PDB file of C-alpha atoms in Angstrom:
ATOM      1  CA  UNK A 662       0.000   0.000   0.000  1.00 94.00           C
ATOM      2  CA  UNK A 663       1.332   3.413  -0.976  1.00 96.00           C
ATOM      3  CA  UNK A 664       1.694   5.818   1.937  1.00 97.00           C
ATOM      4  CA  UNK A 665       3.176   9.284   2.330  1.00 98.00           C
ATOM      5  CA  UNK A 666       3.694  10.751   5.811  1.00 98.00           C
ATOM      6  CA  UNK A 667       4.850  14.346   6.244  1.00 97.00           C
ATOM      7  CA  UNK A 668       6.539  15.660   9.370  1.00 97.00           C
ATOM      8  CA  UNK A 669       8.373  18.800  10.402  1.00 97.00           C
ATOM      9  CA  UNK A 670       5.688  21.463  10.410  1.00 96.00           C
ATOM     10  CA  UNK A 671       5.247  23.951  13.220  1.00 96.00           C
ATOM     11  CA  UNK A 672       5.293  27.584  14.271  1.00 97.00           C
ATOM     12  CA  UNK A 673       8.257  29.605  13.015  1.00 97.00           C
ATOM     13  CA  UNK A 674       9.086  33.302  13.074  1.00 97.00           C
ATOM     14  CA  UNK A 675       9.362  35.311   9.851  1.00 97.00           C
ATOM     15  CA  UNK A 676      12.832  34.953   8.387  1.00 97.00           C
ATOM     16  CA  UNK A 677      13.324  31.566   9.988  1.00 97.00           C
ATOM     17  CA  UNK A 678      13.960  28.144   8.494  1.00 97.00           C
ATOM     18  CA  UNK A 679      12.161  24.829   8.642  1.00 98.00           C
ATOM     19  CA  UNK A 680      12.725  21.430   7.073  1.00 98.00           C
ATOM     20  CA  UNK A 681       9.812  19.221   6.078  1.00 98.00           C
ATOM     21  CA  UNK A 682      10.180  15.504   5.520  1.00 98.00           C
ATOM     22  CA  UNK A 683       7.980  13.009   3.719  1.00 98.00           C
ATOM     23  CA  UNK A 684       8.447   9.311   4.409  1.00 98.00           C
ATOM     24  CA  UNK A 685       7.270   7.085   1.579  1.00 97.00           C
ATOM     25  CA  UNK A 686       6.289   3.434   1.732  1.00 97.00           C
ATOM     26  CA  UNK A 687       4.857   0.993  -0.772  1.00 97.00           C
ATOM     27  CA  UNK A 688       6.946   2.371  -3.633  1.00 96.00           C
ATOM     28  CA  UNK A 689      10.423   3.718  -4.369  1.00 95.00           C
ATOM     29  CA  UNK A 690      10.631   7.524  -4.493  1.00 94.00           C
ATOM     30  CA  UNK A 691      13.590   7.465  -6.882  1.00 92.00           C
ATOM     31  CA  UNK A 692      11.338   5.907  -9.543  1.00 93.00           C
ATOM     32  CA  UNK A 693       8.761   8.684  -9.488  1.00 94.00           C
ATOM     33  CA  UNK A 694       8.478  12.427  -9.869  1.00 95.00           C
ATOM     34  CA  UNK A 695       7.676  13.835  -6.429  1.00 96.00           C
ATOM     35  CA  UNK A 696       6.231  17.192  -5.456  1.00 96.00           C
ATOM     36  CA  UNK A 697       5.285  19.494  -2.630  1.00 98.00           C
ATOM     37  CA  UNK A 698       1.913  21.224  -2.846  1.00 97.00           C
ATOM     38  CA  UNK A 699       0.651  23.724  -0.292  1.00 98.00           C
ATOM     39  CA  UNK A 700      -2.677  25.128   0.771  1.00 97.00           C
ATOM     40  CA  UNK A 701      -2.978  28.333   2.760  1.00 97.00           C
ATOM     41  CA  UNK A 702      -5.786  28.386   5.351  1.00 96.00           C
ATOM     42  CA  UNK A 703      -9.132  28.610   3.574  1.00 95.00           C
ATOM     43  CA  UNK A 704      -7.437  28.897   0.183  1.00 95.00           C
ATOM     44  CA  UNK A 705      -6.802  26.724  -2.858  1.00 95.00           C
ATOM     45  CA  UNK A 706      -3.980  24.397  -3.799  1.00 96.00           C
ATOM     46  CA  UNK A 707      -0.636  25.758  -4.962  1.00 96.00           C
ATOM     47  CA  UNK A 708       2.086  23.674  -6.552  1.00 95.00           C
ATOM     48  CA  UNK A 709       5.437  24.408  -4.854  1.00 96.00           C
ATOM     49  CA  UNK A 710       8.152  22.200  -6.322  1.00 96.00           C
ATOM     50  CA  UNK A 711       8.924  19.000  -8.226  1.00 95.00           C
ATOM     51  CA  UNK A 712      11.933  16.712  -8.365  1.00 94.00           C
ATOM     52  CA  UNK A 713      12.070  14.516 -11.426  1.00 92.00           C
ATOM     53  CA  UNK A 714      13.563  11.042 -11.605  1.00 88.00           C
ATOM     54  CA  UNK A 715      16.631  12.463 -13.322  1.00 84.00           C
ATOM     55  CA  UNK A 716      17.007  14.957 -10.455  1.00 78.00           C
ATOM     56  CA  UNK A 717      15.875  17.911 -12.556  1.00 91.00           C
ATOM     57  CA  UNK A 718      14.139  20.315 -10.168  1.00 95.00           C
ATOM     58  CA  UNK A 719      11.586  23.085 -10.644  1.00 94.00           C
ATOM     59  CA  UNK A 720      10.102  25.616  -8.233  1.00 95.00           C
ATOM     60  CA  UNK A 721       7.141  27.950  -8.227  1.00 94.00           C
ATOM     61  CA  UNK A 722       8.189  31.580  -8.581  1.00 93.00           C
ATOM     62  CA  UNK A 723       6.826  32.288  -5.094  1.00 94.00           C
ATOM     63  CA  UNK A 724       9.446  30.057  -3.420  1.00 97.00           C
ATOM     64  CA  UNK A 725      12.339  30.100  -5.899  1.00 96.00           C
ATOM     65  CA  UNK A 726      15.626  30.881  -4.184  1.00 97.00           C
ATOM     66  CA  UNK A 727      14.212  30.208  -0.705  1.00 98.00           C
ATOM     67  CA  UNK A 728      13.053  26.569  -0.809  1.00 98.00           C
ATOM     68  CA  UNK A 729      15.071  23.489  -1.735  1.00 98.00           C
ATOM     69  CA  UNK A 730      13.556  20.106  -2.561  1.00 97.00           C
ATOM     70  CA  UNK A 731      15.635  16.965  -2.208  1.00 96.00           C
ATOM     71  CA  UNK A 732      15.335  13.217  -2.110  1.00 96.00           C
ATOM     72  CA  UNK A 733      17.127  10.643   0.071  1.00 95.00           C
ATOM     73  CA  UNK A 734      16.945   7.386  -1.834  1.00 93.00           C
ATOM     74  CA  UNK A 735      18.509   5.387   1.005  1.00 95.00           C
ATOM     75  CA  UNK A 736      15.703   6.422   3.335  1.00 97.00           C
ATOM     76  CA  UNK A 737      13.007   6.570   0.642  1.00 97.00           C
ATOM     77  CA  UNK A 738      12.200  10.109   1.708  1.00 97.00           C
ATOM     78  CA  UNK A 739      11.465  13.496   0.205  1.00 97.00           C
ATOM     79  CA  UNK A 740      12.402  16.744   1.914  1.00 98.00           C
ATOM     80  CA  UNK A 741      11.722  20.458   1.600  1.00 98.00           C
ATOM     81  CA  UNK A 742      14.155  22.919   3.151  1.00 98.00           C
ATOM     82  CA  UNK A 743      12.401  26.250   3.628  1.00 98.00           C
ATOM     83  CA  UNK A 744      14.474  29.357   4.342  1.00 98.00           C
ATOM     84  CA  UNK A 745      13.630  33.045   4.715  1.00 97.00           C
ATOM     85  CA  UNK A 746      10.073  32.146   5.590  1.00 98.00           C
ATOM     86  CA  UNK A 747       7.337  34.738   5.200  1.00 97.00           C
ATOM     87  CA  UNK A 748       3.845  35.047   6.602  1.00 97.00           C
ATOM     88  CA  UNK A 749       2.466  34.139   3.179  1.00 97.00           C
ATOM     89  CA  UNK A 750       4.203  30.753   3.383  1.00 98.00           C
ATOM     90  CA  UNK A 751       1.742  29.755   6.111  1.00 98.00           C
ATOM     91  CA  UNK A 752      -0.040  26.682   4.763  1.00 98.00           C
ATOM     92  CA  UNK A 753      -0.579  22.980   5.009  1.00 98.00           C
ATOM     93  CA  UNK A 754       2.206  21.369   2.999  1.00 98.00           C
ATOM     94  CA  UNK A 755       1.424  18.132   1.179  1.00 98.00           C
ATOM     95  CA  UNK A 756       3.868  15.659  -0.267  1.00 98.00           C
ATOM     96  CA  UNK A 757       2.469  14.123  -3.467  1.00 97.00           C
ATOM     97  CA  UNK A 758       3.496  11.487  -5.991  1.00 97.00           C
ATOM     98  CA  UNK A 759       3.161  12.096  -9.720  1.00 94.00           C
ATOM     99  CA  UNK A 760       1.105   9.282 -11.229  1.00 88.00           C
ATOM    100  CA  UNK A 761       1.777  10.045 -14.880  1.00 81.00           C
ATOM    101  CA  UNK A 762       0.933  12.958 -17.104  1.00 79.00           C
ATOM    102  CA  UNK A 763       1.082  15.837 -14.644  1.00 90.00           C
ATOM    103  CA  UNK A 764      -1.299  14.561 -11.999  1.00 95.00           C
ATOM    104  CA  UNK A 765      -0.875  13.408  -8.421  1.00 96.00           C
ATOM    105  CA  UNK A 766      -2.116   9.919  -7.617  1.00 96.00           C
ATOM    106  CA  UNK A 767      -1.118   9.802  -3.944  1.00 97.00           C
ATOM    107  CA  UNK A 768      -0.994  12.523  -1.304  1.00 98.00           C
ATOM    108  CA  UNK A 769       0.203  12.640   2.265  1.00 97.00           C
ATOM    109  CA  UNK A 770      -1.997  13.901   5.091  1.00 97.00           C
ATOM    110  CA  UNK A 771      -0.169  17.235   5.174  1.00 97.00           C
ATOM    111  CA  UNK A 772       1.799  19.154   7.768  1.00 97.00           C
ATOM    112  CA  UNK A 773       0.944  22.678   8.913  1.00 98.00           C
ATOM    113  CA  UNK A 774       3.539  25.425   8.736  1.00 98.00           C
ATOM    114  CA  UNK A 775       2.665  28.675  10.500  1.00 98.00           C
ATOM    115  CA  UNK A 776       4.926  31.679   9.998  1.00 97.00           C
ATOM    116  CA  UNK A 777       4.176  34.286  12.620  1.00 96.00           C
ATOM    117  CA  UNK A 778       5.884  36.393  15.243  1.00 94.00           C
TER     118      UNK A 778
ATOM    119  CA  UNK B 253       0.967  31.816 -13.290  1.00 63.00           C
ATOM    120  CA  UNK B 254      -2.697  32.576 -12.578  1.00 79.00           C
ATOM    121  CA  UNK B 255      -4.948  29.834 -11.306  1.00 88.00           C
ATOM    122  CA  UNK B 256      -7.408  28.229 -13.675  1.00 95.00           C
ATOM    123  CA  UNK B 257     -10.896  29.704 -13.277  1.00 97.00           C
ATOM    124  CA  UNK B 258     -13.572  27.683 -11.525  1.00 98.00           C
ATOM    125  CA  UNK B 259     -16.942  28.785 -10.143  1.00 97.00           C
ATOM    126  CA  UNK B 260     -16.723  29.405  -6.414  1.00 97.00           C
ATOM    127  CA  UNK B 261     -19.709  27.220  -5.667  1.00 97.00           C
ATOM    128  CA  UNK B 262     -22.106  24.789  -7.287  1.00 97.00           C
ATOM    129  CA  UNK B 263     -25.075  23.138  -5.626  1.00 96.00           C
ATOM    130  CA  UNK B 264     -27.596  20.456  -6.432  1.00 96.00           C
ATOM    131  CA  UNK B 265     -30.143  18.159  -4.898  1.00 96.00           C
ATOM    132  CA  UNK B 266     -29.525  14.473  -4.264  1.00 96.00           C
ATOM    133  CA  UNK B 267     -29.841  12.499  -7.474  1.00 96.00           C
ATOM    134  CA  UNK B 268     -29.267  15.476  -9.728  1.00 97.00           C
ATOM    135  CA  UNK B 269     -26.279  16.045 -11.987  1.00 97.00           C
ATOM    136  CA  UNK B 270     -23.987  19.038 -11.653  1.00 97.00           C
ATOM    137  CA  UNK B 271     -21.105  20.276 -13.779  1.00 98.00           C
ATOM    138  CA  UNK B 272     -18.055  22.221 -12.652  1.00 98.00           C
ATOM    139  CA  UNK B 273     -16.132  24.198 -15.259  1.00 98.00           C
ATOM    140  CA  UNK B 274     -12.408  24.898 -15.343  1.00 98.00           C
ATOM    141  CA  UNK B 275     -11.297  27.600 -17.760  1.00 97.00           C
ATOM    142  CA  UNK B 276      -7.720  28.199 -18.757  1.00 96.00           C
ATOM    143  CA  UNK B 277      -5.847  29.266 -21.867  1.00 94.00           C
ATOM    144  CA  UNK B 278      -4.272  27.738 -24.942  1.00 94.00           C
ATOM    145  CA  UNK B 279      -1.058  27.361 -22.904  1.00 92.00           C
ATOM    146  CA  UNK B 280      -2.639  24.957 -20.469  1.00 94.00           C
ATOM    147  CA  UNK B 281      -6.152  23.443 -20.656  1.00 95.00           C
ATOM    148  CA  UNK B 282      -6.615  24.253 -24.338  1.00 95.00           C
ATOM    149  CA  UNK B 283      -3.247  22.995 -25.466  1.00 94.00           C
ATOM    150  CA  UNK B 284      -2.922  19.630 -23.758  1.00 95.00           C
ATOM    151  CA  UNK B 285      -5.040  16.698 -22.627  1.00 95.00           C
ATOM    152  CA  UNK B 286      -3.433  16.764 -19.189  1.00 96.00           C
ATOM    153  CA  UNK B 287      -6.333  17.954 -17.049  1.00 97.00           C
ATOM    154  CA  UNK B 288      -6.970  16.309 -13.709  1.00 97.00           C
ATOM    155  CA  UNK B 289      -9.569  16.766 -10.973  1.00 98.00           C
ATOM    156  CA  UNK B 290      -9.293  16.379  -7.202  1.00 98.00           C
ATOM    157  CA  UNK B 291     -11.893  16.053  -4.474  1.00 98.00           C
ATOM    158  CA  UNK B 292     -11.076  17.423  -1.030  1.00 98.00           C
ATOM    159  CA  UNK B 293     -13.198  16.955   2.048  1.00 97.00           C
ATOM    160  CA  UNK B 294     -12.672  19.364   4.969  1.00 96.00           C
ATOM    161  CA  UNK B 295      -9.445  18.675   6.820  1.00 95.00           C
ATOM    162  CA  UNK B 296      -8.431  15.946   4.419  1.00 97.00           C
ATOM    163  CA  UNK B 297      -5.877  15.605   1.654  1.00 97.00           C
ATOM    164  CA  UNK B 298      -7.005  15.962  -1.960  1.00 98.00           C
ATOM    165  CA  UNK B 299      -8.016  12.785  -3.769  1.00 98.00           C
ATOM    166  CA  UNK B 300      -7.513  12.212  -7.495  1.00 97.00           C
ATOM    167  CA  UNK B 301     -10.829  11.506  -9.253  1.00 98.00           C
ATOM    168  CA  UNK B 302     -10.091  12.267 -12.932  1.00 98.00           C
ATOM    169  CA  UNK B 303      -6.830  12.388 -14.890  1.00 97.00           C
ATOM    170  CA  UNK B 304      -5.908  12.962 -18.527  1.00 96.00           C
ATOM    171  CA  UNK B 305      -9.256  14.788 -18.993  1.00 97.00           C
ATOM    172  CA  UNK B 306     -11.495  11.731 -18.976  1.00 97.00           C
ATOM    173  CA  UNK B 307      -9.831   8.827 -17.148  1.00 97.00           C
ATOM    174  CA  UNK B 308     -10.877   7.606 -13.704  1.00 97.00           C
ATOM    175  CA  UNK B 309      -8.483   5.948 -11.256  1.00 95.00           C
ATOM    176  CA  UNK B 310      -9.416   2.510 -10.061  1.00 94.00           C
ATOM    177  CA  UNK B 311     -11.971   2.684  -7.267  1.00 95.00           C
ATOM    178  CA  UNK B 312     -13.434   6.072  -8.208  1.00 97.00           C
ATOM    179  CA  UNK B 313     -17.175   6.036  -8.816  1.00 96.00           C
ATOM    180  CA  UNK B 314     -18.319   6.191 -12.429  1.00 96.00           C
ATOM    181  CA  UNK B 315     -20.666   8.985 -11.333  1.00 97.00           C
ATOM    182  CA  UNK B 316     -17.660  11.240 -11.889  1.00 98.00           C
ATOM    183  CA  UNK B 317     -16.815  12.074 -15.501  1.00 98.00           C
ATOM    184  CA  UNK B 318     -14.574  14.564 -17.222  1.00 98.00           C
ATOM    185  CA  UNK B 319     -14.565  16.325 -20.569  1.00 97.00           C
ATOM    186  CA  UNK B 320     -12.936  19.209 -22.379  1.00 98.00           C
ATOM    187  CA  UNK B 321     -13.864  21.677 -25.097  1.00 97.00           C
ATOM    188  CA  UNK B 322     -11.370  24.282 -26.186  1.00 97.00           C
ATOM    189  CA  UNK B 323      -9.912  26.056 -23.164  1.00 97.00           C
ATOM    190  CA  UNK B 324     -12.579  24.777 -20.750  1.00 98.00           C
ATOM    191  CA  UNK B 325     -12.558  21.437 -18.976  1.00 98.00           C
ATOM    192  CA  UNK B 326     -15.549  20.131 -17.061  1.00 98.00           C
ATOM    193  CA  UNK B 327     -16.259  17.705 -14.254  1.00 98.00           C
ATOM    194  CA  UNK B 328     -19.751  16.211 -14.094  1.00 98.00           C
ATOM    195  CA  UNK B 329     -21.098  14.492 -11.020  1.00 98.00           C
ATOM    196  CA  UNK B 330     -24.191  12.474 -11.773  1.00 97.00           C
ATOM    197  CA  UNK B 331     -26.592  11.047  -9.223  1.00 97.00           C
ATOM    198  CA  UNK B 332     -25.379  13.550  -6.637  1.00 97.00           C
ATOM    199  CA  UNK B 333     -24.949  12.089  -3.159  1.00 97.00           C
ATOM    200  CA  UNK B 334     -24.418  13.655   0.252  1.00 97.00           C
ATOM    201  CA  UNK B 335     -20.859  12.303   0.341  1.00 97.00           C
ATOM    202  CA  UNK B 336     -20.038  14.329  -2.786  1.00 97.00           C
ATOM    203  CA  UNK B 337     -20.200  17.537  -0.749  1.00 98.00           C
ATOM    204  CA  UNK B 338     -16.599  18.734  -0.865  1.00 98.00           C
ATOM    205  CA  UNK B 339     -14.215  21.109  -2.582  1.00 98.00           C
ATOM    206  CA  UNK B 340     -13.136  20.241  -6.116  1.00 98.00           C
ATOM    207  CA  UNK B 341      -9.986  21.424  -7.869  1.00 98.00           C
ATOM    208  CA  UNK B 342      -8.939  21.066 -11.473  1.00 98.00           C
ATOM    209  CA  UNK B 343      -5.324  21.043 -12.571  1.00 97.00           C
ATOM    210  CA  UNK B 344      -3.572  21.231 -15.911  1.00 96.00           C
ATOM    211  CA  UNK B 345      -0.129  20.991 -17.411  1.00 93.00           C
ATOM    212  CA  UNK B 346       1.091  24.421 -18.428  1.00 91.00           C
ATOM    213  CA  UNK B 347       3.951  25.521 -20.614  1.00 87.00           C
ATOM    214  CA  UNK B 348       5.245  27.943 -17.981  1.00 82.00           C
ATOM    215  CA  UNK B 349       5.280  25.569 -15.007  1.00 83.00           C
ATOM    216  CA  UNK B 350       4.751  21.843 -14.709  1.00 85.00           C
ATOM    217  CA  UNK B 351       1.173  22.440 -13.704  1.00 89.00           C
ATOM    218  CA  UNK B 352      -1.367  24.904 -12.363  1.00 94.00           C
ATOM    219  CA  UNK B 353      -4.397  24.346 -10.147  1.00 96.00           C
ATOM    220  CA  UNK B 354      -7.855  25.799 -10.467  1.00 97.00           C
ATOM    221  CA  UNK B 355      -9.290  28.223  -7.928  1.00 96.00           C
ATOM    222  CA  UNK B 356     -11.532  25.541  -6.450  1.00 97.00           C
ATOM    223  CA  UNK B 357     -15.276  24.918  -6.314  1.00 98.00           C
ATOM    224  CA  UNK B 358     -17.326  24.152  -3.236  1.00 98.00           C
ATOM    225  CA  UNK B 359     -20.060  21.643  -4.006  1.00 98.00           C
ATOM    226  CA  UNK B 360     -23.094  21.719  -1.743  1.00 97.00           C
ATOM    227  CA  UNK B 361     -25.709  18.985  -1.706  1.00 96.00           C
ATOM    228  CA  UNK B 362     -29.008  20.611  -0.851  1.00 93.00           C
TER     229      UNK B 362
END
């Protein structure tokens, strides 16, 4: 059974850093494109970043230069390092697996990041 | 990249059919058959219900169907049930980014 479990969320001050992790089971993360998607409170979904199987990486303009996505194949995990956090980064962050042509077939339960002083 | 345009809310009575639209541009919805739809209940993660415009993942009810015409994709829910009350998001491949989501539609079962 495919499972994605995110951890690492919490309350952080503006300008601070936080690292999110996503533990995968039931499949091998190195064989799939993997993404982070976020959802601000009461708002819609926003794609954040993707890491392709060949390690090509893309970011949304809103996080480019501040967030770094990575994959640890030995631990079958995905991570998101978030630096220079802003109030507008407050959201539930989901880890998601790409199922094929630009869609997500499995999602984690999400982890809440709150950026506030 | 602006979000794809969806109606904020759609409602219907049990047993009825409703349709949710998702309007983009020729650089996303209109240019590629890579539209997907997600259902999200309050406090839960999104769930894939339609991919590649018309395909349903295994286990998803055939009451959900997708289509596309020009720059507008649509999700139809037939035989509306109380459990269908949720938020629905479309998504599409886009030339500028890997993908873009719609603004979301709240479905209410009257």
